[in-house]
Short mmCIF file of C-alpha atoms and ligand atoms in Angstrom, two decimals:
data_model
loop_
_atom_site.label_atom_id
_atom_site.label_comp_id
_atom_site.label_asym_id
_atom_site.label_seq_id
_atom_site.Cartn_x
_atom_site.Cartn_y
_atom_site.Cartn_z
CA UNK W 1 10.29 -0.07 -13.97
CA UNK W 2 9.29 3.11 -14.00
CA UNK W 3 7.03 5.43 -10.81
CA UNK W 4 3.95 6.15 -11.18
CA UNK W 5 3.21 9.81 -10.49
CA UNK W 6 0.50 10.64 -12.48
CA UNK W 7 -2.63 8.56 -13.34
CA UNK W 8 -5.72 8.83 -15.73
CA UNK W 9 -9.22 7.46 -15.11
CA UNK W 10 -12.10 6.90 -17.68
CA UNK W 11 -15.11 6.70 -16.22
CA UNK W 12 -16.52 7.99 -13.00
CA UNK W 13 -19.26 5.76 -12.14
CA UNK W 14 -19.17 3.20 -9.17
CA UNK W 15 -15.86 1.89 -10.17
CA UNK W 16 -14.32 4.60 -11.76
CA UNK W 17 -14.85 7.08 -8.84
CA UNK W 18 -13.63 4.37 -6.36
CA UNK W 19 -10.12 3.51 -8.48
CA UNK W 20 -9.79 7.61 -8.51
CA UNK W 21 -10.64 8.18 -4.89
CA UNK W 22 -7.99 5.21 -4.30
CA UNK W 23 -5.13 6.68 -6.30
CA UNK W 24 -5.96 10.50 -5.16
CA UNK W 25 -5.86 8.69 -1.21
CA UNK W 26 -2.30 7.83 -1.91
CA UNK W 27 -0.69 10.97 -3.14
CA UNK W 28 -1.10 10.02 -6.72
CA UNK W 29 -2.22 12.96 -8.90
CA UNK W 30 -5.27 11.38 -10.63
CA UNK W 31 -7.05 12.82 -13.89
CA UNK W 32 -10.55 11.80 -14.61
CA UNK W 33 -12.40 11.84 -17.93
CA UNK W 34 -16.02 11.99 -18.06
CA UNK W 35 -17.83 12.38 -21.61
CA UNK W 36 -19.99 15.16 -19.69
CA UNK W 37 -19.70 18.36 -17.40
CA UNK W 38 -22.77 16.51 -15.72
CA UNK W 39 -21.33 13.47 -15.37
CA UNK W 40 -17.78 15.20 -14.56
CA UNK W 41 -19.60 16.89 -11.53
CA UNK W 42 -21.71 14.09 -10.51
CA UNK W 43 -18.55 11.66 -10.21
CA UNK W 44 -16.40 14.41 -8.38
CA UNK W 45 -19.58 14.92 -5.71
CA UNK W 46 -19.73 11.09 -5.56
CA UNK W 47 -15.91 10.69 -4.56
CA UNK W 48 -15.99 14.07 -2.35
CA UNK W 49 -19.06 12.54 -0.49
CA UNK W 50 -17.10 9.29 0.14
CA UNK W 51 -14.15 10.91 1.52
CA UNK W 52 -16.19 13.09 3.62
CA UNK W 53 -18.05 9.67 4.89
CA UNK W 54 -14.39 8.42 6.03
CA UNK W 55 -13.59 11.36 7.92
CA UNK W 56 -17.07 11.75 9.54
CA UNK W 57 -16.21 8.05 10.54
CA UNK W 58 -12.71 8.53 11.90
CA UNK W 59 -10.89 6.81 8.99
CA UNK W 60 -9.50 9.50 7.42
CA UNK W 61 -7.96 12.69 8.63
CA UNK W 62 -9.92 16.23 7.20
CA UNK W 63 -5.92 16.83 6.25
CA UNK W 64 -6.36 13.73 4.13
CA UNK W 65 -9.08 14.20 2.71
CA UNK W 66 -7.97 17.85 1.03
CA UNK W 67 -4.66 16.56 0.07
CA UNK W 68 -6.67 13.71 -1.99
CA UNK W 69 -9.15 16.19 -3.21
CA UNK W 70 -6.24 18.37 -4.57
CA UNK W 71 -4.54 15.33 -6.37
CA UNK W 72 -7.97 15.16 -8.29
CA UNK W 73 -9.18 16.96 -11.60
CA UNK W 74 -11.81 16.14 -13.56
CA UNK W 75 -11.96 16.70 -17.20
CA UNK W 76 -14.28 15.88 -20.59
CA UNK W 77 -10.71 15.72 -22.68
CA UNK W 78 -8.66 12.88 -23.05
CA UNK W 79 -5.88 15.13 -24.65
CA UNK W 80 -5.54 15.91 -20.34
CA UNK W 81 -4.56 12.54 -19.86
CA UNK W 82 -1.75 12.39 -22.21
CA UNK W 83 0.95 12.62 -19.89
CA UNK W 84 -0.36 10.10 -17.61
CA UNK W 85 2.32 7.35 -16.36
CA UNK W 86 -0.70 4.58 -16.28
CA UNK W 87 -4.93 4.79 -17.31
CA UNK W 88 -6.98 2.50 -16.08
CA UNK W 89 -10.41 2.37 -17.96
CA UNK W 90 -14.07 1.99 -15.87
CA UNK W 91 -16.63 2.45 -18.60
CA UNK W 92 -19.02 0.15 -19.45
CA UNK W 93 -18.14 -3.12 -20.35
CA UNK W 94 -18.11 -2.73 -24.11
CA UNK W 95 -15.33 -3.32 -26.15
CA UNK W 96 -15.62 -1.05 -28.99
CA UNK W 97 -16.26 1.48 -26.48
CA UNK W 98 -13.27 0.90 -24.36
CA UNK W 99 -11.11 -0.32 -27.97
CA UNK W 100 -12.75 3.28 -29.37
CA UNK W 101 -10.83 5.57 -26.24
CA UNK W 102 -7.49 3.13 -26.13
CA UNK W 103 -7.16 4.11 -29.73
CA UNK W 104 -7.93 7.76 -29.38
CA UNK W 105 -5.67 7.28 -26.40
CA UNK W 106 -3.10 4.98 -28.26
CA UNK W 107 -2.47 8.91 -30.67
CA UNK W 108 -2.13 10.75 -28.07
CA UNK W 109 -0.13 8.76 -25.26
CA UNK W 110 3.37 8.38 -24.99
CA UNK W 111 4.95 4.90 -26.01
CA UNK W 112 5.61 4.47 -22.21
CA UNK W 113 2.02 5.26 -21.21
CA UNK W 114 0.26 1.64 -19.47
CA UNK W 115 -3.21 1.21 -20.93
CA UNK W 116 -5.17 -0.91 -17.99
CA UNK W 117 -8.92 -2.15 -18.20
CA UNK W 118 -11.05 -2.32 -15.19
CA UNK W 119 -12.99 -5.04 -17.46
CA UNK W 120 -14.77 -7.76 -15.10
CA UNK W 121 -14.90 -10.25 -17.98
CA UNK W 122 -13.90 -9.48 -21.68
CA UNK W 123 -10.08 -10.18 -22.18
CA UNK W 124 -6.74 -7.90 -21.97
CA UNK W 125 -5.98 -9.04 -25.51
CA UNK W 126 -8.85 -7.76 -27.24
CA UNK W 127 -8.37 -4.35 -25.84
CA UNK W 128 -4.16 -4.61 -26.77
CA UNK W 129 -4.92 -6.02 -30.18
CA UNK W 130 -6.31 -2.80 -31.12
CA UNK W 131 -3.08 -0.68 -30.02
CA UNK W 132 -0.25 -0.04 -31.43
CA UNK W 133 1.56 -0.88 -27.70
CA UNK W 134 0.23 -4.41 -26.97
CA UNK W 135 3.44 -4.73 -24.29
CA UNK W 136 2.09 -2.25 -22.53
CA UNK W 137 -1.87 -3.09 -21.75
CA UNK W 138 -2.75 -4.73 -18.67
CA UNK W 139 -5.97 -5.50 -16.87
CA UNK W 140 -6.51 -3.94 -13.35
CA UNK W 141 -9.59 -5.49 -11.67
CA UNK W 142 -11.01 -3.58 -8.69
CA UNK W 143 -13.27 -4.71 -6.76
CA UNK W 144 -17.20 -3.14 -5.20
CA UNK W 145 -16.92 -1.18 -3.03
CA UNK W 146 -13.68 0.12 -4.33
CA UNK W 147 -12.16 1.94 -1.28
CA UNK W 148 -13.10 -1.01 1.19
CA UNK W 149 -11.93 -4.43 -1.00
CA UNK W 150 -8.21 -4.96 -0.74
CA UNK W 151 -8.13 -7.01 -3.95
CA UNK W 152 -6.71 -6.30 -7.23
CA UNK W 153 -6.43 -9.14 -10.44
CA UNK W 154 -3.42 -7.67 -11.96
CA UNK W 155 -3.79 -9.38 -15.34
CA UNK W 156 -1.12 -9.94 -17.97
CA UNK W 157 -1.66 -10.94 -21.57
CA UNK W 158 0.59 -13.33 -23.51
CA UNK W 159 2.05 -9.82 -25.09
CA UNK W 160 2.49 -7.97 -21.90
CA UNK W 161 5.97 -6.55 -21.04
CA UNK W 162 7.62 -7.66 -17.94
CA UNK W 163 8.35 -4.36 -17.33
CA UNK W 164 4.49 -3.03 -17.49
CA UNK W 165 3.42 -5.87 -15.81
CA UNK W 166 5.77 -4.47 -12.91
CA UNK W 167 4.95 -1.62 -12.75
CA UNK W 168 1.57 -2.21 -12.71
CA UNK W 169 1.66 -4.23 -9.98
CA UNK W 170 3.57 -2.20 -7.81
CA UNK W 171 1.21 0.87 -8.33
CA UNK W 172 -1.37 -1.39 -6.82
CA UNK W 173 0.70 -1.97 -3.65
CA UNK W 174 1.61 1.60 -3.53
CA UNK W 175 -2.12 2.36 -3.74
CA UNK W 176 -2.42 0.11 -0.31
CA UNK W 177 -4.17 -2.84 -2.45
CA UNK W 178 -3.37 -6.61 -2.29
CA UNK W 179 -2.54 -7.62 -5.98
CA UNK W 180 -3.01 -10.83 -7.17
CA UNK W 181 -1.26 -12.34 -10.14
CA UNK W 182 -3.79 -13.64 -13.05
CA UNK W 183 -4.14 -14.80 -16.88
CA UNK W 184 -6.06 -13.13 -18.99
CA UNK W 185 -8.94 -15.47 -19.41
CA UNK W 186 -12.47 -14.42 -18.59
CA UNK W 187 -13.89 -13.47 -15.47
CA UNK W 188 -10.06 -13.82 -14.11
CA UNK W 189 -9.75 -15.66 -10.76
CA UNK W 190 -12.92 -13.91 -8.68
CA UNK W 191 -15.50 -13.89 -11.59
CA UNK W 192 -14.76 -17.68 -12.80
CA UNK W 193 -15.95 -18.89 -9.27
CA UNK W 194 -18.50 -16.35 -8.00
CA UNK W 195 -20.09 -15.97 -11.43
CA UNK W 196 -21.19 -19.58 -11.79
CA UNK W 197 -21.96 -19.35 -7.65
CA UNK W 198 -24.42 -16.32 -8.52
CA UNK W 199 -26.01 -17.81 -11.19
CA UNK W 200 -26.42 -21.41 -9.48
CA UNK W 201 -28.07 -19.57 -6.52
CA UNK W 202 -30.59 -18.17 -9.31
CA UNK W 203 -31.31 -21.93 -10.69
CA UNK W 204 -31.92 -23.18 -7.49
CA UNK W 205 -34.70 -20.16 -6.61
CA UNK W 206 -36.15 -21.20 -10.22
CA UNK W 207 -36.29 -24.89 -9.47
CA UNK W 208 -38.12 -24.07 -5.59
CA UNK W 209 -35.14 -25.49 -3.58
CA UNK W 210 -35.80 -22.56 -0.79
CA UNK W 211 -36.63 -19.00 -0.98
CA UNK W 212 -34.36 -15.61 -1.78
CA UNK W 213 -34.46 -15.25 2.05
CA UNK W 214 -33.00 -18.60 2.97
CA UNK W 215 -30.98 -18.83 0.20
CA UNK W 216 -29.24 -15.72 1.63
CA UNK W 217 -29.49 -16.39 5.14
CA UNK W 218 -28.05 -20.13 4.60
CA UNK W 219 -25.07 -19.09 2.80
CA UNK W 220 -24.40 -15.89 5.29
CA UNK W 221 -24.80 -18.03 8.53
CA UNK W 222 -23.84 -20.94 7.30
CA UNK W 223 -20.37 -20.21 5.63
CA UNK W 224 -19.68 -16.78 6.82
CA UNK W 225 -20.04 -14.67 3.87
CA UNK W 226 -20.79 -11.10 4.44
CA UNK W 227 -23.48 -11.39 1.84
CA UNK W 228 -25.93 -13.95 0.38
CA UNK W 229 -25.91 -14.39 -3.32
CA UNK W 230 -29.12 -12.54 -4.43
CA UNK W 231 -27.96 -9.74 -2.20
CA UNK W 232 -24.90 -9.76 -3.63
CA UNK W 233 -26.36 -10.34 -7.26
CA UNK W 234 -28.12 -6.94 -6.49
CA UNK W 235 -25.24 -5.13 -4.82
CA UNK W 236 -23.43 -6.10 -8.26
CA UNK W 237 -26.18 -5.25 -10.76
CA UNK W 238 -28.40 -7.56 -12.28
CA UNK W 239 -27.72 -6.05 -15.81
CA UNK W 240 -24.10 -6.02 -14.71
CA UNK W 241 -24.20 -9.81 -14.02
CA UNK W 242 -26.45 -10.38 -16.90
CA UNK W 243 -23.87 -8.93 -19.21
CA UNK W 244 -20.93 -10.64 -17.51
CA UNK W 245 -22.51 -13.92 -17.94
CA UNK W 246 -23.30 -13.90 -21.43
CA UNK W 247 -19.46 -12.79 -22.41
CA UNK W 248 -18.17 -15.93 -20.37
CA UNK W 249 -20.71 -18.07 -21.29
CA UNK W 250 -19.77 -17.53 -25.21
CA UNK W 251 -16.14 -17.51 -24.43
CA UNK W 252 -15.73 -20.53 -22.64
CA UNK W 253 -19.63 -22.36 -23.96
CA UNK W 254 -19.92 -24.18 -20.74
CA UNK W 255 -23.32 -24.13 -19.47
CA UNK W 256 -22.49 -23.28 -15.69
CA UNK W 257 -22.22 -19.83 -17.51
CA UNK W 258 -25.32 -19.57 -19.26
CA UNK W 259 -27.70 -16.57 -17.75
CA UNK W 260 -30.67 -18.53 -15.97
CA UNK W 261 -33.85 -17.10 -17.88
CA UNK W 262 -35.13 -15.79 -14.60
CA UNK W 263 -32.14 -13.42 -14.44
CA UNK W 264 -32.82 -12.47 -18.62
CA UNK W 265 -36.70 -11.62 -17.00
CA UNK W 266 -35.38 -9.60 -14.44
CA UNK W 267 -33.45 -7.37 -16.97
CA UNK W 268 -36.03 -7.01 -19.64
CA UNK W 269 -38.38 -5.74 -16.44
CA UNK W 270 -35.83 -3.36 -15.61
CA UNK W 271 -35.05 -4.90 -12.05
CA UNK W 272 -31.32 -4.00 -11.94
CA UNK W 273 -30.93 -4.45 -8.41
CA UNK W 274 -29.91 -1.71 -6.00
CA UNK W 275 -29.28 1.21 -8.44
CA UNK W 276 -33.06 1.10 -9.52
CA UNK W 277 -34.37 0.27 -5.78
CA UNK W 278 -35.75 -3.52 -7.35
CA UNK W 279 -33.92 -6.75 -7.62
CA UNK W 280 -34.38 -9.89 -5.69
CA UNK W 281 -35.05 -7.51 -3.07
CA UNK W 282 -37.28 -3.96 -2.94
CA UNK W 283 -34.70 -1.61 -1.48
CA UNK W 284 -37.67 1.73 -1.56
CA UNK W 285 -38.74 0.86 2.17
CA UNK W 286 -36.53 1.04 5.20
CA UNK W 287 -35.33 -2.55 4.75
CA UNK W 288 -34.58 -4.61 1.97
CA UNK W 289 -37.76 -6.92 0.84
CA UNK W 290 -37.90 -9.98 -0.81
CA UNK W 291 -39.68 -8.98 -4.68
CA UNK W 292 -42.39 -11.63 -5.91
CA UNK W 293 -40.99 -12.89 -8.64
CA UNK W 294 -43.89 -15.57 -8.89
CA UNK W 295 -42.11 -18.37 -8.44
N1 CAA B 1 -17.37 3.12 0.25
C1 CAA B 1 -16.57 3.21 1.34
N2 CAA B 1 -16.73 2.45 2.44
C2 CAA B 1 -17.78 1.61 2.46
C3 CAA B 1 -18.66 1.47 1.36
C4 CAA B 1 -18.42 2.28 0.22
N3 CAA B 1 -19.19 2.22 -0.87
N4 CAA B 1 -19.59 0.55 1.69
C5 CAA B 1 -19.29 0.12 2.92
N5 CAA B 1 -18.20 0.74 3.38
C6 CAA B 1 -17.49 0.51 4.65
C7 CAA B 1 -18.31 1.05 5.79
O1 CAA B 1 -18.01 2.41 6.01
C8 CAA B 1 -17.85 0.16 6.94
O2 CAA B 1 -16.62 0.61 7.45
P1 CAA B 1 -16.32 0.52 9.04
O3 CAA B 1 -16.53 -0.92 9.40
O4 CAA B 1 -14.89 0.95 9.14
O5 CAA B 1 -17.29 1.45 9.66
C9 CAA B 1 -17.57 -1.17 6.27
O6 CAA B 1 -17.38 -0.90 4.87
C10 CAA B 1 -18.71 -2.11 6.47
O7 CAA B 1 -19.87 -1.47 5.95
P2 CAA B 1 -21.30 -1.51 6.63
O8 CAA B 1 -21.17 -1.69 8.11
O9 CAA B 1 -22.12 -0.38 6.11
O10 CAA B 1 -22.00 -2.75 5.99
P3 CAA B 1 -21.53 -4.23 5.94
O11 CAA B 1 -20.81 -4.66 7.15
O12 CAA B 1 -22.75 -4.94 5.53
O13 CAA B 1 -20.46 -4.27 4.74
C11 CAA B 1 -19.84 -4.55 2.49
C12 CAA B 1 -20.76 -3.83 3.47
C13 CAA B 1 -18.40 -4.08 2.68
C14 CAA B 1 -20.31 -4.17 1.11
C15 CAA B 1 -19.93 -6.10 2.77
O14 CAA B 1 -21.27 -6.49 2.80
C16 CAA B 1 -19.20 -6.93 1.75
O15 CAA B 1 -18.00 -7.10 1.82
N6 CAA B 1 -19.95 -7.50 0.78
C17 CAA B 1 -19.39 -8.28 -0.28
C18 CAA B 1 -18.88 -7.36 -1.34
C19 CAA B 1 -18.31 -8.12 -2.51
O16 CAA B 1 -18.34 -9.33 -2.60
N7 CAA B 1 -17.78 -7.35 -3.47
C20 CAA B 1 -17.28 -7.89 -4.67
C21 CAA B 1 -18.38 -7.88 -5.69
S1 CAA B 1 -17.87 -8.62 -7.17
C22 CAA B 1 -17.05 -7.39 -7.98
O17 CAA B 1 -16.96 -6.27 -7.60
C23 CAA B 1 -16.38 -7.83 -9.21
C24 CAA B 1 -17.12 -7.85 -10.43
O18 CAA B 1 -16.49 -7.79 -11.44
C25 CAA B 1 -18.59 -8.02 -10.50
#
């Protein structure tokens, strides 16, 4: 098993600039493709701003925080992350995408290089199958928000190595995270129970059981979750879960899966959640607001 010293990151959106921001946190030195400049810039500011938040708030020392901004780079070429002990991919979740950099990757990469997928619910196997190093690809599931969440679904295929698998796992102590060991079916171990738990809280707003309020408020006070489901639907993207739902509903055809036509409205209107200010809830005033979704 084998250190990991240096690491790559594709994609520097929500997840992507969390996993860096992570790795950078513990000494690792952390490369980070963007297909940009813009985007480059925009994910550096987003990870700078969040380590600046921690040591505004005490949690990290300003010492800290420049040693984890100097164990970051940001880059447009994957030829930078050649060298890279371990990459862990955060695009969006689209496999020819994510199979379309792996392969570029799978060129360029030594054999010993770990490919890893952030993916929240297509499988490892479909991502190794189109390597040359199948041993060697792993999932690594973080969780939103990135730097507060202690989980990670270390996921192993039925062709991963028991030596990747290792190493993989202890990176994700290393990086101060609590891994968990899973298969690689969909939606792993979180996503197989909150999934259907999101999208039952949906069917029971479409059938009038209570309102997006209650609904909230009775699973927050009444089982001690820090959020209710259409908060968290919105905190999570409702395109997000839309898409998420739709690969585990036609991988396992159960109907607990199925995306509620409520949430397919919600994403032809454009109501993503939180990242476009409308979900379940308006998020443009100074608190959230139940939308009327005329039901
Ligand atoms: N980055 C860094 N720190 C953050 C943060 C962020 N984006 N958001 C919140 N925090 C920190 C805050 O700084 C605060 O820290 P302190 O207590 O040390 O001050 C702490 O988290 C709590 O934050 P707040 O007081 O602002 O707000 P809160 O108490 O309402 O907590 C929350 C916010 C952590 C998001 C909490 O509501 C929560 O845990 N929600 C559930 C999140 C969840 O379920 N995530 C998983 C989603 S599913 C997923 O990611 C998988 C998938 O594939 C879809």
């Amino acid at each position: 098993m084998a250190d990991v010293r240096k690491v790559g990151v594709l994609g520097c959106g929500l997840m992507g600039s969390g996993i860096a921001e992570v790795a950078a946190k513990a000494g690792v030195e952390t490369w980070v493709r963007e297909v940009s400049d813009q985007l480059a810039e925009q994910g550096k500011a987003a990870v700078t701003r969040s380590l600046d938040k921690a040591v505004e708030k005490g949690k990290l020392e300003a010492s800290e925080r420049t040693a984890a901004l100097d164990q970051l780079k940001f880059t447009t070429r994957l030829e930078d992350l050649a060298d890279c002990d371990v990459i862990i991919e955060a695009v969006t979740e689209d496999l020819n995408l994510k199979n379309e950099m792996f392969g570029a990757l799978d060129q360029i990469c030594p054999s010993r290089t770990i490919f890893a997928s952030n993916t929240s619910s297509l499988t490892i196997a479909d991502m190794a199958a189109a390597t040359s190093r199948p041993d060697r690809v792993v999932g690594l599931h973080f969780f939103n928000p990135v730097p507060v969440m202690k989980l990670v679904e270390v996921v192993r295929t039925i062709a991963t190595s028991d030596d990747a698998y290792r190493t993989a796992f202890e990176f994700v102590k290393n990086v101060g995270k609590e891994p968990v060991v899973a298969k690689d079916a969909s939606g792993f171990i979180v996503n197989r129970l909150l999934v259907p738990y999101m999208l039952d809280a949906i069917r029971c707003l479409e059938q009038g059981l209570a309102s997006v309020e209650d609904i909230d408020k009775s699973m927050v006070l009444g089982t001690g979750y820090p959020m209710g489901p259409f908060a968290l639907s919105d905190f999570v993207g409702i395109d997000t879960l839309y898409r998420i739902s739709e690969i585990m509903f036609n991988e396992f055809r159960e109907p607990r899966f199925a995306p509620p036509p409520l949430l397919k409205r919600m994403v032809t209107m454009g109501y993503f959640g939180r990242k476009t200010k409308k979900g379940f809830y308006d998020y443009s005033g100074q608190a959230p607001k139940a939308v009327n979704l005329g039901i």
